[in-house]
Amino acid sequence: MAVDLLLGLQWGDEGKGKIVDVLTKDYDIIARFQGGPNAGHTLEFDGIKHVLHTIPSGIFHENAINIVGNGVVIDPVIFKKELDNLKKFNLDIKSKLLISRKAHLILPTHRLLDAASEASKGKAKIGSTLKGIGPTYMDKTGRNGMRVGDLELNNWQEKYRALANKHEAMIDYYDVAIEYDLRELETDFFKAIKELKELTFIDSEEHLYQAQKANQKILAEGAQGSLLDIDFGTYPYVTSSTTTAAGACTGLGIPPNKIGDVFGIFKAYTTRVGSGPFPTELFDEVGATMGKVGNEFGATTGRPRRCGWLDLVALKYAVRINGVTKLMMMKADVLSGFDKIKVCTAYNYKGTEVTHLPYNIEAENVSPIYREMKGWSEDLTTFTQKDQLPETLNEYIDFLEKELEVPIKIVSVGPDRTQTILR
Ligand code: IMP
């Protein structure tokens, strides 16, 4: 049985958590393959909002097994908080949540290093979530990292100490004022490690291989978005993992020839949080309205998200790199009420019109070229059937499908599970 993938196609925050939750009833296993607690996956049902950071979004479904894959980085302290929040649901976490031994651990000093690195960059900072993501992946690729499986060894604390000492020397090197009390941070860390060790650690690639052989249905859940990919995103304003389809192969051990559907999630407009280029960003009332109506604040950091029109140049790029087979358009309801909807179909790149994403999309090189379409005024949030969608929204969807050459199978009209229209 092939493994399906679910990915964000923009700069993250597309609504992946909601769609995984909606799709989970059709899957036996949900497996996160990259990123860490920089993600905030929001799910809403039965009038309650849940935000998950590291735990896969299938956790609330009775029958799904949830796997945190080897490509993920885990902060035990944040993980413990997520688990604490789940306690009231009486889920059988020991059997429903399985953790790869090969996943790397975020240490308290990784978080401090993230802060020091950002502070040292001044205006050129990445705008990271300060969760220690970059330094942890640096230790992974530098072959210095600590993995979940290390916690099963007797000498893991020695390994921890050596790495933390090295990090402290590196923090000093940055020569920026970072106040911290490592002993206090370590108290929480060691407490959280104790709890983590009570969970089930697995060799996830073997588990997933056996599950495929047994014809189980697996959904690989991505975090962040394609434009934050370490290779294909707007470098250096990116995260430190492979957020694109290939990340599911390396982050779970799924062979490329076992990939089935690739679900690409995008918002009907565009948002970005943190620094970096954003060609269709709006600085006017329209952008402010999108932010307000769409409640565009980071689920992890609470930072306001930058908003703008849909960028088809960037979206086409993401669709191609990921081999998307089915699209899902989120937050169509947020665009209700605009007389005109704009879509960026090309860039003016140093005076020439281009329809591909150039190497450098900084504002001094690139300005968007828009196509204008008629808007719609209906409140979509109570709609449940595709034949209720307004004509002008259907025109927008038809145009996007034609341009992207991939069908849009879901239109989301609100944050709740039920506000999901199938096409
Ligand atoms: P980091 O992943 O915390 O190192 O942050 C690097 C960049 O990715 C920053 O611009 C963050 O705002 C952005 N980023 C990281 N995770 C997410 C996410 O889940 N949603 C949106 N942006 C994110």
Tab-separated table of C-alpha atoms and ligand atoms in Angstrom:
chain	number	residue	atom	x	y	z
A	1	MET	CA	0.000	0.000	0.000
A	2	ALA	CA	1.419	3.382	-1.023
A	3	VAL	CA	2.050	6.126	1.538
A	4	ASP	CA	0.208	9.423	0.999
A	5	LEU	CA	1.835	12.747	1.857
A	6	LEU	CA	0.342	15.944	3.119
A	7	LEU	CA	2.372	19.137	2.744
A	8	GLY	CA	2.070	22.897	3.054
A	9	LEU	CA	2.792	24.682	-0.234
A	10	GLN	CA	3.419	28.224	1.015
A	11	TRP	CA	5.283	29.628	4.025
A	12	GLY	CA	3.569	27.384	6.557
A	13	ASP	CA	0.347	27.938	8.490
A	14	GLU	CA	-1.762	26.668	5.587
A	15	GLY	CA	-4.018	24.584	7.839
A	16	LYS	CA	-2.354	21.186	7.581
A	17	GLY	CA	-3.456	20.165	11.091
A	18	LYS	CA	-7.111	20.598	10.219
A	19	ILE	CA	-6.851	18.560	7.018
A	20	VAL	CA	-4.874	15.727	8.637
A	21	ASP	CA	-7.594	15.598	11.281
A	22	VAL	CA	-10.296	15.502	8.587
A	23	LEU	CA	-8.490	12.776	6.604
A	24	THR	CA	-7.387	10.613	9.546
A	25	LYS	CA	-10.536	8.478	9.554
A	26	ASP	CA	-9.251	6.958	6.286
A	27	TYR	CA	-5.776	6.101	7.662
A	28	ASP	CA	-4.287	3.625	10.119
A	29	ILE	CA	-1.089	5.610	10.747
A	30	ILE	CA	-0.257	9.327	10.767
A	31	ALA	CA	3.497	9.970	10.728
A	32	ARG	CA	5.215	13.359	11.154
A	33	PHE	CA	8.415	13.483	9.131
A	34	GLN	CA	10.249	16.752	9.843
A	35	GLY	CA	10.328	19.959	11.853
A	36	GLY	CA	9.644	20.210	15.531
A	37	PRO	CA	7.865	22.494	17.974
A	38	ASN	CA	8.336	25.429	15.593
A	39	ALA	CA	5.094	24.071	14.097
A	40	GLY	CA	1.673	24.803	15.503
A	41	HIS	CA	-0.992	22.550	14.036
A	42	THR	CA	-4.448	23.762	14.979
A	43	LEU	CA	-7.464	21.445	15.062
A	44	GLU	CA	-11.008	22.419	15.984
A	45	PHE	CA	-13.930	20.152	16.696
A	46	ASP	CA	-16.809	19.954	19.169
A	47	GLY	CA	-16.248	23.634	19.953
A	48	ILE	CA	-12.697	23.072	21.251
A	49	LYS	CA	-9.473	24.323	19.694
A	50	HIS	CA	-6.344	22.171	20.025
A	51	VAL	CA	-2.820	23.229	19.090
A	52	LEU	CA	-0.254	20.489	18.519
A	53	HIS	CA	3.449	21.180	17.996
A	54	THR	CA	5.220	17.841	17.702
A	55	ILE	CA	2.493	15.246	18.143
A	56	PRO	CA	0.882	14.222	14.835
A	57	SER	CA	-2.581	15.594	14.112
A	58	GLY	CA	-4.235	12.152	14.085
A	59	ILE	CA	-3.933	11.798	17.859
A	60	PHE	CA	-7.614	12.448	18.575
A	61	HIS	CA	-8.883	9.641	16.363
A	62	GLU	CA	-9.522	6.422	18.170
A	63	ASN	CA	-8.018	4.019	15.700
A	64	ALA	CA	-5.026	5.901	14.316
A	65	ILE	CA	-1.468	5.208	15.418
A	66	ASN	CA	0.655	8.364	15.444
A	67	ILE	CA	4.374	8.242	14.745
A	68	VAL	CA	6.957	10.938	15.371
A	69	GLY	CA	9.480	10.106	12.656
A	70	ASN	CA	13.275	10.181	12.577
A	71	GLY	CA	13.279	13.505	10.685
A	72	VAL	CA	11.548	15.312	13.543
A	73	VAL	CA	13.374	17.178	16.317
A	74	ILE	CA	11.810	16.845	19.775
A	75	ASP	CA	12.008	19.269	22.663
A	76	PRO	CA	11.166	17.079	25.680
A	77	VAL	CA	9.941	20.093	27.663
A	78	ILE	CA	7.442	21.204	25.003
A	79	PHE	CA	6.525	17.589	24.329
A	80	LYS	CA	5.676	17.124	28.006
A	81	LYS	CA	3.397	20.194	27.875
A	82	GLU	CA	1.633	18.774	24.830
A	83	LEU	CA	1.150	15.483	26.645
A	84	ASP	CA	-0.139	17.299	29.746
A	85	ASN	CA	-2.730	19.067	27.578
A	86	LEU	CA	-3.880	15.713	26.215
A	87	LYS	CA	-4.315	14.079	29.633
A	88	LYS	CA	-7.930	15.185	29.974
A	89	PHE	CA	-8.850	13.230	26.830
A	90	ASN	CA	-7.828	9.887	28.362
A	91	LEU	CA	-6.047	8.762	25.211
A	92	ASP	CA	-3.984	5.599	25.372
A	93	ILE	CA	-0.774	7.508	24.608
A	94	LYS	CA	1.528	4.552	25.266
A	95	SER	CA	0.046	2.591	22.359
A	96	LYS	CA	-1.246	5.439	20.146
A	97	LEU	CA	1.924	7.533	20.037
A	98	LEU	CA	5.197	5.972	18.899
A	99	ILE	CA	8.505	7.805	18.707
A	100	SER	CA	11.407	7.070	16.412
A	101	ARG	CA	14.639	6.278	18.197
A	102	LYS	CA	16.407	8.199	15.440
A	103	ALA	CA	14.588	11.502	16.095
A	104	HIS	CA	16.954	14.154	17.458
A	105	LEU	CA	16.540	15.933	20.782
A	106	ILE	CA	16.401	19.689	21.235
A	107	LEU	CA	18.454	20.530	24.334
A	108	PRO	CA	17.926	23.688	26.413
A	109	THR	CA	21.242	24.988	25.053
A	110	HIS	CA	19.981	24.576	21.463
A	111	ARG	CA	17.250	27.069	22.307
A	112	LEU	CA	19.819	29.440	23.816
A	113	LEU	CA	22.025	29.095	20.743
A	114	ASP	CA	19.049	29.936	18.525
A	115	ALA	CA	18.480	33.105	20.580
A	116	ALA	CA	22.183	34.033	20.481
A	117	SER	CA	22.420	33.455	16.739
A	118	GLU	CA	19.341	35.561	16.056
A	119	ALA	CA	20.503	38.369	18.382
A	120	SER	CA	23.903	38.433	16.673
A	121	LYS	CA	22.313	38.886	13.248
A	122	GLY	CA	20.552	42.143	14.150
A	123	LYS	CA	18.311	43.288	11.301
A	124	ALA	CA	19.280	40.293	9.187
A	125	LYS	CA	17.736	37.866	11.674
A	126	ILE	CA	15.718	34.956	10.271
A	127	GLY	CA	12.826	35.643	12.617
A	128	SER	CA	13.067	32.071	13.890
A	129	THR	CA	10.562	30.710	16.376
A	130	LEU	CA	13.454	30.519	18.907
A	131	LYS	CA	12.665	26.855	19.566
A	132	GLY	CA	16.240	25.727	18.870
A	133	ILE	CA	15.408	24.202	15.498
A	134	GLY	CA	18.429	25.482	13.518
A	135	PRO	CA	21.073	24.539	16.121
A	136	THR	CA	19.537	21.062	16.594
A	137	TYR	CA	19.593	20.279	12.865
A	138	MET	CA	23.142	21.699	12.746
A	139	ASP	CA	24.186	19.185	15.393
A	140	LYS	CA	22.380	16.452	13.458
A	141	THR	CA	24.179	17.113	10.186
A	142	GLY	CA	27.399	17.906	12.073
A	143	ARG	CA	27.120	14.414	13.605
A	144	ASN	CA	27.103	15.686	17.163
A	145	GLY	CA	23.407	15.395	17.998
A	146	MET	CA	21.606	13.431	20.690
A	147	ARG	CA	18.869	11.081	19.602
A	148	VAL	CA	15.879	9.635	21.373
A	149	GLY	CA	17.532	6.193	21.217
A	150	ASP	CA	20.487	7.553	23.211
A	151	LEU	CA	18.173	7.845	26.204
A	152	GLU	CA	18.144	4.037	26.368
A	153	LEU	CA	21.919	4.007	26.919
A	154	ASN	CA	23.468	4.180	30.383
A	155	ASN	CA	25.810	7.024	29.514
A	156	TRP	CA	23.301	9.432	27.955
A	157	GLN	CA	23.818	12.016	30.685
A	158	GLU	CA	27.564	12.142	29.945
A	159	LYS	CA	26.787	12.669	26.295
A	160	TYR	CA	24.329	15.386	27.241
A	161	ARG	CA	26.853	17.162	29.477
A	162	ALA	CA	29.599	17.170	26.848
A	163	LEU	CA	27.253	18.657	24.248
A	164	ALA	CA	25.765	21.233	26.630
A	165	ASN	CA	29.285	22.351	27.680
A	166	LYS	CA	30.240	22.809	24.073
A	167	HIS	CA	27.081	24.832	23.470
A	168	GLU	CA	27.857	27.101	26.413
A	169	ALA	CA	31.249	27.906	24.896
A	170	MET	CA	29.513	28.646	21.592
A	171	ILE	CA	27.013	30.962	23.294
A	172	ASP	CA	29.969	32.906	24.734
A	173	TYR	CA	31.471	33.127	21.267
A	174	TYR	CA	28.408	35.002	19.975
A	175	ASP	CA	29.199	37.877	22.302
A	176	VAL	CA	25.568	38.927	22.745
A	177	ALA	CA	23.739	39.376	26.019
A	178	ILE	CA	21.707	36.221	26.601
A	179	GLU	CA	20.547	35.816	30.177
A	180	TYR	CA	19.933	32.282	31.296
A	181	ASP	CA	20.053	29.936	34.216
A	182	LEU	CA	21.040	26.604	32.734
A	183	ARG	CA	20.566	24.693	35.995
A	184	GLU	CA	16.934	25.804	36.107
A	185	LEU	CA	16.392	24.903	32.456
A	186	GLU	CA	17.978	21.529	33.088
A	187	THR	CA	15.664	20.768	35.987
A	188	ASP	CA	12.686	21.020	33.608
A	189	PHE	CA	14.579	19.192	30.882
A	190	PHE	CA	15.471	16.174	33.025
A	191	LYS	CA	11.938	15.994	34.408
A	192	ALA	CA	10.596	16.010	30.859
A	193	ILE	CA	13.105	13.359	29.746
A	194	LYS	CA	11.830	11.102	32.512
A	195	GLU	CA	8.320	11.398	31.134
A	196	LEU	CA	9.490	10.954	27.550
A	197	LYS	CA	11.203	7.705	28.532
A	198	GLU	CA	7.860	6.300	29.623
A	199	LEU	CA	6.572	6.503	26.043
A	200	THR	CA	7.089	3.905	23.339
A	201	PHE	CA	10.291	4.234	21.302
A	202	ILE	CA	10.438	2.336	18.024
A	203	ASP	CA	12.581	1.763	14.962
A	204	SER	CA	10.038	3.671	12.928
A	205	GLU	CA	11.365	2.749	9.468
A	206	GLU	CA	10.901	-0.952	10.331
A	207	HIS	CA	7.470	-0.310	11.838
A	208	LEU	CA	6.395	1.577	8.705
A	209	TYR	CA	7.802	-1.132	6.434
A	210	GLN	CA	5.804	-3.818	8.244
A	211	ALA	CA	2.714	-1.615	8.207
A	212	GLN	CA	3.018	-1.153	4.436
A	213	LYS	CA	3.413	-4.898	3.985
A	214	ALA	CA	0.286	-5.432	6.044
A	215	ASN	CA	-1.588	-3.038	3.718
A	216	GLN	CA	-2.097	-0.407	6.370
A	217	LYS	CA	-2.919	3.088	5.157
A	218	ILE	CA	-0.258	5.631	6.088
A	219	LEU	CA	-0.388	9.416	5.860
A	220	ALA	CA	2.897	11.310	6.199
A	221	GLU	CA	2.289	14.722	7.788
A	222	GLY	CA	4.579	17.611	6.909
A	223	ALA	CA	5.175	20.768	8.902
A	224	GLN	CA	5.984	24.352	7.811
A	225	GLY	CA	5.724	24.871	4.025
A	226	SER	CA	7.622	24.388	0.779
A	227	LEU	CA	8.871	27.986	0.679
A	228	LEU	CA	10.561	27.372	4.043
A	229	ASP	CA	12.383	24.272	2.724
A	230	ILE	CA	16.124	24.296	3.480
A	231	ASP	CA	16.970	23.769	-0.227
A	232	PHE	CA	14.022	25.107	-2.200
A	233	GLY	CA	12.720	27.816	0.119
A	234	THR	CA	13.630	31.497	0.256
A	235	TYR	CA	17.081	30.815	1.727
A	236	PRO	CA	18.391	31.886	4.215
A	237	TYR	CA	14.918	32.847	5.485
A	238	VAL	CA	13.860	29.232	5.792
A	239	THR	CA	13.658	26.533	8.417
A	240	SER	CA	16.353	23.872	8.734
A	241	SER	CA	14.549	20.784	7.427
A	242	THR	CA	13.296	19.396	4.130
A	243	THR	CA	9.656	20.437	4.144
A	244	THR	CA	9.048	19.212	0.595
A	245	ALA	CA	7.980	15.704	-0.508
A	246	ALA	CA	11.515	14.310	-0.430
A	247	GLY	CA	11.560	15.010	3.315
A	248	ALA	CA	9.005	12.245	3.835
A	249	CYS	CA	11.454	9.739	2.325
A	250	THR	CA	14.389	10.785	4.502
A	251	GLY	CA	12.252	11.661	7.531
A	252	LEU	CA	10.462	8.322	7.707
A	253	GLY	CA	12.451	5.903	5.562
A	254	ILE	CA	9.735	5.646	2.912
A	255	PRO	CA	11.167	4.708	-0.505
A	256	PRO	CA	10.227	7.147	-3.312
A	257	ASN	CA	8.471	4.415	-5.290
A	258	LYS	CA	6.094	3.851	-2.363
A	259	ILE	CA	4.679	7.395	-2.384
A	260	GLY	CA	1.018	7.556	-3.421
A	261	ASP	CA	-1.017	10.753	-3.358
A	262	VAL	CA	0.657	14.046	-2.515
A	263	PHE	CA	-1.883	16.384	-0.931
A	264	GLY	CA	-0.846	20.026	-1.258
A	265	ILE	CA	-2.441	22.502	1.139
A	266	PHE	CA	-2.597	26.220	0.348
A	267	LYS	CA	-4.495	29.230	1.592
A	268	ALA	CA	-6.728	31.177	-0.828
A	269	TYR	CA	-4.278	34.034	-0.154
A	270	THR	CA	-0.721	34.065	1.231
A	271	THR	CA	0.788	34.615	4.673
A	272	ARG	CA	4.266	34.577	6.082
A	273	VAL	CA	5.602	34.909	9.621
A	274	GLY	CA	9.204	35.870	10.332
A	275	SER	CA	11.613	37.669	8.012
A	276	GLY	CA	12.288	37.164	4.303
A	277	PRO	CA	10.970	38.119	0.876
A	278	PHE	CA	7.243	38.010	0.146
A	279	PRO	CA	6.441	39.504	-3.294
A	280	THR	CA	2.652	39.781	-2.869
A	281	GLU	CA	2.743	41.179	0.676
A	282	LEU	CA	0.152	43.918	1.266
A	283	PHE	CA	0.828	46.851	3.535
A	284	ASP	CA	-2.641	48.391	3.125
A	285	GLU	CA	-6.152	47.943	4.506
A	286	VAL	CA	-6.711	44.830	2.368
A	287	GLY	CA	-3.770	43.032	4.010
A	288	ALA	CA	-4.880	44.221	7.457
A	289	THR	CA	-8.403	42.886	6.790
A	290	MET	CA	-7.054	39.481	5.730
A	291	GLY	CA	-5.029	39.331	8.957
A	292	LYS	CA	-7.998	40.322	11.112
A	293	VAL	CA	-10.667	38.170	9.466
A	294	GLY	CA	-8.272	35.243	9.073
A	295	ASN	CA	-7.023	35.584	12.672
A	296	GLU	CA	-3.519	35.487	11.277
A	297	PHE	CA	-1.400	35.128	14.393
A	298	GLY	CA	1.244	32.425	14.800
A	299	ALA	CA	-0.051	29.352	16.679
A	300	THR	CA	3.396	28.841	18.219
A	301	THR	CA	4.691	32.369	18.799
A	302	GLY	CA	1.546	34.532	18.631
A	303	ARG	CA	3.321	36.846	16.171
A	304	PRO	CA	1.083	38.603	13.598
A	305	ARG	CA	1.448	37.034	10.158
A	306	ARG	CA	2.203	39.153	7.113
A	307	CYS	CA	-0.633	38.847	4.539
A	308	GLY	CA	-0.962	39.215	0.759
A	309	TRP	CA	-2.685	37.951	-2.374
A	310	LEU	CA	-2.194	34.449	-3.691
A	311	ASP	CA	1.150	34.060	-5.440
A	312	LEU	CA	0.649	31.603	-8.304
A	313	VAL	CA	4.277	31.816	-9.401
A	314	ALA	CA	5.410	30.489	-6.026
A	315	LEU	CA	2.504	28.045	-5.771
A	316	LYS	CA	3.229	26.488	-9.177
A	317	TYR	CA	6.842	26.044	-8.123
A	318	ALA	CA	5.754	24.244	-4.946
A	319	VAL	CA	3.253	22.052	-6.822
A	320	ARG	CA	5.983	20.962	-9.242
A	321	ILE	CA	8.703	20.313	-6.681
A	322	ASN	CA	6.373	18.192	-4.585
A	323	GLY	CA	4.572	16.371	-7.402
A	324	VAL	CA	1.229	17.379	-5.891
A	325	THR	CA	-1.659	15.164	-7.042
A	326	LYS	CA	-4.530	16.797	-5.120
A	327	LEU	CA	-4.912	20.331	-3.852
A	328	MET	CA	-6.777	21.633	-0.836
A	329	MET	CA	-7.639	25.311	-0.630
A	330	MET	CA	-7.985	26.720	2.869
A	331	LYS	CA	-9.627	29.825	4.308
A	332	ALA	CA	-11.778	30.676	1.256
A	333	ASP	CA	-14.187	32.278	3.757
A	334	VAL	CA	-11.591	34.928	4.673
A	335	LEU	CA	-11.737	36.408	1.154
A	336	SER	CA	-15.520	36.995	1.326
A	337	GLY	CA	-16.385	40.654	1.033
A	338	PHE	CA	-13.611	41.874	-1.260
A	339	ASP	CA	-14.989	43.426	-4.504
A	340	LYS	CA	-11.921	42.297	-6.386
A	341	ILE	CA	-9.592	39.374	-5.789
A	342	LYS	CA	-6.068	39.575	-7.160
A	343	VAL	CA	-3.809	36.664	-8.121
A	344	CYS	CA	-0.140	37.091	-8.938
A	345	THR	CA	0.427	35.267	-12.243
A	346	ALA	CA	3.946	36.522	-13.077
A	347	TYR	CA	6.745	38.668	-11.696
A	348	ASN	CA	8.433	41.679	-13.131
A	349	TYR	CA	11.989	40.497	-12.495
A	350	LYS	CA	14.580	43.220	-13.098
A	351	GLY	CA	12.389	44.617	-15.898
A	352	THR	CA	11.489	41.296	-17.546
A	353	GLU	CA	8.255	39.346	-17.077
A	354	VAL	CA	8.920	35.869	-15.686
A	355	THR	CA	6.562	33.069	-14.668
A	356	HIS	CA	9.062	30.911	-12.790
A	357	LEU	CA	10.481	31.573	-9.327
A	358	PRO	CA	13.849	33.282	-9.793
A	359	TYR	CA	16.872	32.723	-7.509
A	360	ASN	CA	16.350	36.025	-5.747
A	361	ILE	CA	12.852	37.316	-5.034
A	362	GLU	CA	13.829	40.227	-2.804
A	363	ALA	CA	11.580	43.279	-3.299
A	364	GLU	CA	14.315	45.263	-5.097
A	365	ASN	CA	14.345	42.659	-7.900
A	366	VAL	CA	10.770	41.481	-8.079
A	367	SER	CA	7.328	43.037	-8.269
A	368	PRO	CA	4.123	41.038	-8.747
A	369	ILE	CA	1.984	41.173	-11.890
A	370	TYR	CA	-1.650	40.573	-11.002
A	371	ARG	CA	-4.767	39.257	-12.684
A	372	GLU	CA	-7.933	40.743	-11.188
A	373	MET	CA	-11.019	38.642	-10.626
A	374	LYS	CA	-14.474	39.359	-9.231
A	375	GLY	CA	-14.862	38.702	-5.516
A	376	TRP	CA	-17.797	37.210	-3.611
A	377	SER	CA	-19.736	38.563	-0.682
A	378	GLU	CA	-21.499	35.481	0.712
A	379	ASP	CA	-20.598	34.241	4.190
A	380	LEU	CA	-19.254	30.779	3.355
A	381	THR	CA	-18.797	29.548	6.909
A	382	THR	CA	-22.110	27.659	7.112
A	383	PHE	CA	-21.809	26.052	3.685
A	384	THR	CA	-21.290	22.298	3.533
A	385	GLN	CA	-21.914	21.395	-0.146
A	386	LYS	CA	-20.012	22.353	-3.278
A	387	ASP	CA	-23.184	23.498	-5.061
A	388	GLN	CA	-23.551	26.248	-2.420
A	389	LEU	CA	-20.290	27.918	-3.461
A	390	PRO	CA	-20.822	31.316	-5.162
A	391	GLU	CA	-20.250	31.546	-8.906
A	392	THR	CA	-17.326	33.963	-8.615
A	393	LEU	CA	-15.564	31.673	-6.109
A	394	ASN	CA	-16.021	28.799	-8.573
A	395	GLU	CA	-14.433	30.997	-11.254
A	396	TYR	CA	-11.476	31.603	-8.922
A	397	ILE	CA	-11.136	27.863	-8.228
A	398	ASP	CA	-11.457	26.943	-11.935
A	399	PHE	CA	-8.767	29.470	-12.823
A	400	LEU	CA	-6.378	28.111	-10.194
A	401	GLU	CA	-6.980	24.500	-11.239
A	402	LYS	CA	-6.267	25.364	-14.871
A	403	GLU	CA	-3.073	27.207	-13.982
A	404	LEU	CA	-1.821	24.610	-11.500
A	405	GLU	CA	-2.965	21.601	-13.567
A	406	VAL	CA	-4.043	19.787	-10.398
A	407	PRO	CA	-7.622	19.403	-9.077
A	408	ILE	CA	-8.695	21.244	-5.918
A	409	LYS	CA	-10.453	18.491	-3.957
A	410	ILE	CA	-11.248	20.317	-0.722
A	411	VAL	CA	-12.303	23.905	-0.075
A	412	SER	CA	-12.155	24.842	3.599
A	413	VAL	CA	-14.576	27.531	4.786
A	414	GLY	CA	-13.737	27.732	8.490
A	415	PRO	CA	-11.514	26.207	11.167
A	416	ASP	CA	-13.914	23.479	12.323
A	417	ARG	CA	-13.775	19.903	11.019
A	418	THR	CA	-17.318	20.335	9.710
A	419	GLN	CA	-16.495	23.453	7.647
A	420	THR	CA	-14.944	21.371	4.889
A	421	ILE	CA	-16.382	21.137	1.371
A	422	LEU	CA	-15.432	18.171	-0.799
A	423	ARG	CA	-15.278	18.612	-4.594
B	1	IMP	P1	12.738	28.142	12.738
B	1	IMP	O1	12.146	26.973	12.023
B	1	IMP	O2	12.178	28.347	14.122
B	1	IMP	O3	14.236	28.135	12.713
B	1	IMP	O4	12.307	29.465	11.931
B	1	IMP	C1	12.769	29.743	10.622
B	1	IMP	C2	11.691	30.455	9.813
B	1	IMP	O5	10.612	29.562	9.567
B	1	IMP	C3	11.083	31.677	10.506
B	1	IMP	O6	10.729	32.619	9.515
B	1	IMP	C4	9.817	31.121	11.141
B	1	IMP	O7	8.852	32.112	11.351
B	1	IMP	C5	9.394	30.128	10.079
B	1	IMP	N1	8.610	29.025	10.617
B	1	IMP	C6	9.062	27.958	11.301
B	1	IMP	N2	8.050	27.133	11.614
B	1	IMP	C7	6.945	27.670	11.096
B	1	IMP	C8	5.583	27.255	11.061
B	1	IMP	O8	5.191	26.194	11.552
B	1	IMP	N3	4.729	28.091	10.416
B	1	IMP	C9	5.133	29.243	9.826
B	1	IMP	N4	6.396	29.655	9.823
B	1	IMP	C10	7.298	28.890	10.465
